PDB file of C-alpha atoms in Angstrom:
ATOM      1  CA  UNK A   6       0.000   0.000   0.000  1.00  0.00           C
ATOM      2  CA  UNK A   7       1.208   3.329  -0.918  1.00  0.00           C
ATOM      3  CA  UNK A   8       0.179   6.574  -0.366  1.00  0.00           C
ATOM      4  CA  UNK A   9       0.159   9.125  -3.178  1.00  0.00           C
ATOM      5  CA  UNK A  10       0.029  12.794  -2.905  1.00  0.00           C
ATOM      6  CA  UNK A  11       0.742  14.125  -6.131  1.00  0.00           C
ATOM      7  CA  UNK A  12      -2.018  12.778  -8.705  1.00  0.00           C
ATOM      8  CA  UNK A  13       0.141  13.939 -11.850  1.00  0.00           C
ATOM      9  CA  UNK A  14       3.952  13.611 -10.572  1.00  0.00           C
ATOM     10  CA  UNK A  15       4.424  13.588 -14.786  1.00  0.00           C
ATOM     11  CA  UNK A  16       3.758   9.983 -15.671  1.00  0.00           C
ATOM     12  CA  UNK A  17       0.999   7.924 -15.261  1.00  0.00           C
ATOM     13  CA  UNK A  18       0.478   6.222 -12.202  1.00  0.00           C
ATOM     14  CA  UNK A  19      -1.278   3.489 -13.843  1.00  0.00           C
ATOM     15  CA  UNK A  20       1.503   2.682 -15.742  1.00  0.00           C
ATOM     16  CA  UNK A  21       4.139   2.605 -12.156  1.00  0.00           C
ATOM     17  CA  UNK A  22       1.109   0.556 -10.739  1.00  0.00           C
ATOM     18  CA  UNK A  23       1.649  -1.818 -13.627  1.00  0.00           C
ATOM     19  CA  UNK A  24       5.057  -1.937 -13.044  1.00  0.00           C
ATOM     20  CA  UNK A  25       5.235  -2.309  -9.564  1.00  0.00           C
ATOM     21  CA  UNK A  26       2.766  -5.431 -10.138  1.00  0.00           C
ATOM     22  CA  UNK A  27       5.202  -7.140 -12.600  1.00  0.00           C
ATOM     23  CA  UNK A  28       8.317  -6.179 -10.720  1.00  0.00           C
ATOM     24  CA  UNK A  29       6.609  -8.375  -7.509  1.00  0.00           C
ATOM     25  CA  UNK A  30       5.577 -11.160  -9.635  1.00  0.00           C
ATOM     26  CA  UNK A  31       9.059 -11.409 -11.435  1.00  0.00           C
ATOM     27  CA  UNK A  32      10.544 -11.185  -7.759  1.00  0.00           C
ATOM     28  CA  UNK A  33       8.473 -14.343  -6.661  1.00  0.00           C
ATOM     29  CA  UNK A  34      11.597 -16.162  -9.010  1.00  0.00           C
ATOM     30  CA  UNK A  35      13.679 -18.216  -6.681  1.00  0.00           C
ATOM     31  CA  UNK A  36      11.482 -17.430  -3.712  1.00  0.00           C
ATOM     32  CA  UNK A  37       8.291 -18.975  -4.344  1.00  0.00           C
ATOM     33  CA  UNK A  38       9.481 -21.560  -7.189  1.00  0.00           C
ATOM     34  CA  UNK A  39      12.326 -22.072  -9.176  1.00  0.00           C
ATOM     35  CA  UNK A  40      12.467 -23.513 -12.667  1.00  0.00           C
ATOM     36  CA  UNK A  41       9.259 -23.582 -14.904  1.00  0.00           C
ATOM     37  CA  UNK A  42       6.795 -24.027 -11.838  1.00  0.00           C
ATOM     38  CA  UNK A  43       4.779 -20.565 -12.890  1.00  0.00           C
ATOM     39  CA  UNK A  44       2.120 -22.452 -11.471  1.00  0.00           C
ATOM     40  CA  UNK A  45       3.171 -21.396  -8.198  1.00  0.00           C
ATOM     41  CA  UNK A  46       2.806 -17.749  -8.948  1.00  0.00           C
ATOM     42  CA  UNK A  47       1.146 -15.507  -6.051  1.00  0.00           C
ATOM     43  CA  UNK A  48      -1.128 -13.071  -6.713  1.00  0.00           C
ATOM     44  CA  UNK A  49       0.199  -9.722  -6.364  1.00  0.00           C
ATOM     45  CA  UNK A  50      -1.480  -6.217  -5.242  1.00  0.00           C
ATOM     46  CA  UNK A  51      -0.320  -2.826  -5.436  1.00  0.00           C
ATOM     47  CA  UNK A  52      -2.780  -0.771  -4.050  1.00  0.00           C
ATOM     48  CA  UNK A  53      -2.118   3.465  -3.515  1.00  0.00           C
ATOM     49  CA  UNK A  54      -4.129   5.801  -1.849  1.00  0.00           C
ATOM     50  CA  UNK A  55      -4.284   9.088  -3.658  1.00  0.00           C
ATOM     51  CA  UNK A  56      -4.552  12.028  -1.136  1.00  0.00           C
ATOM     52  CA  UNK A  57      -5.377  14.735  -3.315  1.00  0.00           C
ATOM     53  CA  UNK A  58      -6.748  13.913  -6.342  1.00  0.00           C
ATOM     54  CA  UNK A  59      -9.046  15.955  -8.624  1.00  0.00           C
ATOM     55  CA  UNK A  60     -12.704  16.959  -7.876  1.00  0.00           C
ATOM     56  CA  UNK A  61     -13.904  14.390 -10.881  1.00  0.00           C
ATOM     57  CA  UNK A  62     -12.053  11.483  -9.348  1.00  0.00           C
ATOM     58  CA  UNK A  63     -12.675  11.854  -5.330  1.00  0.00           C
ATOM     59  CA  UNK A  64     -14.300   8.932  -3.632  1.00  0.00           C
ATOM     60  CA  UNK A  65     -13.574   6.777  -6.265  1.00  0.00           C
ATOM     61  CA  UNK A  66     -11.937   2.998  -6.141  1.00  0.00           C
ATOM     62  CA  UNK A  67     -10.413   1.996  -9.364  1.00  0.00           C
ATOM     63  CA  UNK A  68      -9.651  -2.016 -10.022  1.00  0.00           C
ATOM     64  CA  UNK A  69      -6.881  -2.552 -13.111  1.00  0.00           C
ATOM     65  CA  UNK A  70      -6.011  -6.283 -13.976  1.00  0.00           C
ATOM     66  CA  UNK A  71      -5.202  -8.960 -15.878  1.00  0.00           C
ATOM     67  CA  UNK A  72      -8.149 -10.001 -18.194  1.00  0.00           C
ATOM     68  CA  UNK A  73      -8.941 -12.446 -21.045  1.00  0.00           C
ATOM     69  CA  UNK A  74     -10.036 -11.044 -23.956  1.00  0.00           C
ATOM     70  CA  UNK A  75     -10.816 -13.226 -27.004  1.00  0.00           C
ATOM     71  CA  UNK A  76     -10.409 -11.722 -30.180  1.00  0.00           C
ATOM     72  CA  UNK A  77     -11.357 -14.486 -32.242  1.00  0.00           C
ATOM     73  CA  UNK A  78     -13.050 -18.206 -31.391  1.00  0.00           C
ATOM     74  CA  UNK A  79     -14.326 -18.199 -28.294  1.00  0.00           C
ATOM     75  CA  UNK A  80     -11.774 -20.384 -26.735  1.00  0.00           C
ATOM     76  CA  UNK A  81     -11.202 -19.625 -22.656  1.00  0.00           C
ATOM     77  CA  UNK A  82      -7.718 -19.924 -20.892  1.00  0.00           C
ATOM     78  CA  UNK A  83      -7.627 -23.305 -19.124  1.00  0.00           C
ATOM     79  CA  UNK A  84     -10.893 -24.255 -20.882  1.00  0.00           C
ATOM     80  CA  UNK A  85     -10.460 -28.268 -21.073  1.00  0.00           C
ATOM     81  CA  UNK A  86      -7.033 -27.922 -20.764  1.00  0.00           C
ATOM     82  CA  UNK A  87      -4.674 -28.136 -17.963  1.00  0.00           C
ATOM     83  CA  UNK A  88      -3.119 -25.217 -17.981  1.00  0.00           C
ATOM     84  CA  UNK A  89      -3.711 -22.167 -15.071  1.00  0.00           C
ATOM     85  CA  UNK A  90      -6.164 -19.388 -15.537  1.00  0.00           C
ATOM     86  CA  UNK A  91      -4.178 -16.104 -15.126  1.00  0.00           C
ATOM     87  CA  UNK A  92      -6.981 -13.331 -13.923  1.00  0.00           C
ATOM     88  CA  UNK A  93      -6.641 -11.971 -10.915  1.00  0.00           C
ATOM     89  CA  UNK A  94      -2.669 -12.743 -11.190  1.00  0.00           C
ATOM     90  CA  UNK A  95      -1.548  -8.506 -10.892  1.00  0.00           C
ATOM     91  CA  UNK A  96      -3.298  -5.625 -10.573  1.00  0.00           C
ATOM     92  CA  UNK A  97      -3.089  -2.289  -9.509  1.00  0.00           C
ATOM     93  CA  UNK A  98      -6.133  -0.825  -7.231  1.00  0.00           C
ATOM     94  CA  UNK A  99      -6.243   3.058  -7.175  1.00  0.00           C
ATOM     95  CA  UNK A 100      -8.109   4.505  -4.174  1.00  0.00           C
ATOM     96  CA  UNK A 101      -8.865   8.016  -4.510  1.00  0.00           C
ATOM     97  CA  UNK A 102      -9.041   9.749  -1.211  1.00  0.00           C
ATOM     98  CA  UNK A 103     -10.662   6.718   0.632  1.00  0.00           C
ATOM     99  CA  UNK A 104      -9.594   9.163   3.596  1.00  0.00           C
ATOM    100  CA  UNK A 105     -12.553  11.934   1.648  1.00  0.00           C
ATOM    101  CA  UNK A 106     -15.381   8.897   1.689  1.00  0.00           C
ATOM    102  CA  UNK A 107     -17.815   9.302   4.435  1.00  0.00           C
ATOM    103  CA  UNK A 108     -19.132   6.575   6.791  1.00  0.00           C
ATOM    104  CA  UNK A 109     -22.453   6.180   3.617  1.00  0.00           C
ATOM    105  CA  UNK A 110     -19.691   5.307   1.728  1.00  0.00           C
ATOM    106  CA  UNK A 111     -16.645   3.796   2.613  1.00  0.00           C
ATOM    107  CA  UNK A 112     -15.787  -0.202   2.804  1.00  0.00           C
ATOM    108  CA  UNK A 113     -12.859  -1.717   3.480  1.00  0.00           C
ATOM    109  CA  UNK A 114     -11.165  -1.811  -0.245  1.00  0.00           C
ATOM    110  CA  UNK A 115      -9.796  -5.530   0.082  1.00  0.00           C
ATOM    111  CA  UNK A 116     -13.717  -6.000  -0.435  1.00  0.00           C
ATOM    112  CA  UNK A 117     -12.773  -4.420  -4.161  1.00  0.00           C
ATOM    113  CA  UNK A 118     -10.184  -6.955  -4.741  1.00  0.00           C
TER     114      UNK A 118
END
């Protein structure tokens, strides 16, 4: 968890939240598994709190992630097969002022997740 307090430091946080997500899964290497055992990935979360954001994004809870996205057939990862589905393996979550939300409001954002 991070706390942000400059909404535009001059590149998009998305993009650091992105990379923050693949730098912790690449990390997991020789940690969590060794050879090709991506199987044994953990999911990893990167979740910043943005203290001053602007008016149109206050109390707002943004989710990025991995998704499937067929562009042709209609063929699912890990459909019949044996191989891992991948959502849910990385994603950013941008909280926008959760301090700002009132009690009508607020939930805990691992309830996002």
């Amino acid at each position: 968890m991070e706390a942000q307090t400059d909404f535009y430091p001059g590149y998009p946080l998305i993009k650091r939240g992105i990379y923050y997500c693949c730098r912790m899964i690449s990390s997991q290497y020789g940690r969590e598994f060794t050879g090709p055992h991506y199987e044994k990935l953990k999911k990893a979360y990167s979740i910043w709190v943005c203290m001053n954001p602007p008016g149109c994004r206050k109390n707002s809870i943004i989710r990025y992630r991995l998704e499937e996205k067929p562009l042709v057939g209609e063929s699912a990862e890990g459909a019949g097969t044996r191989t891992p589905k991948i959502h849910g393996l990385a994603g950013p979550a941008i909280d926008k002022a959760a301090a700002a939300l009132d009690s009508e409001t607020a939930f805990p954002i691992t309830d996002s997740l």
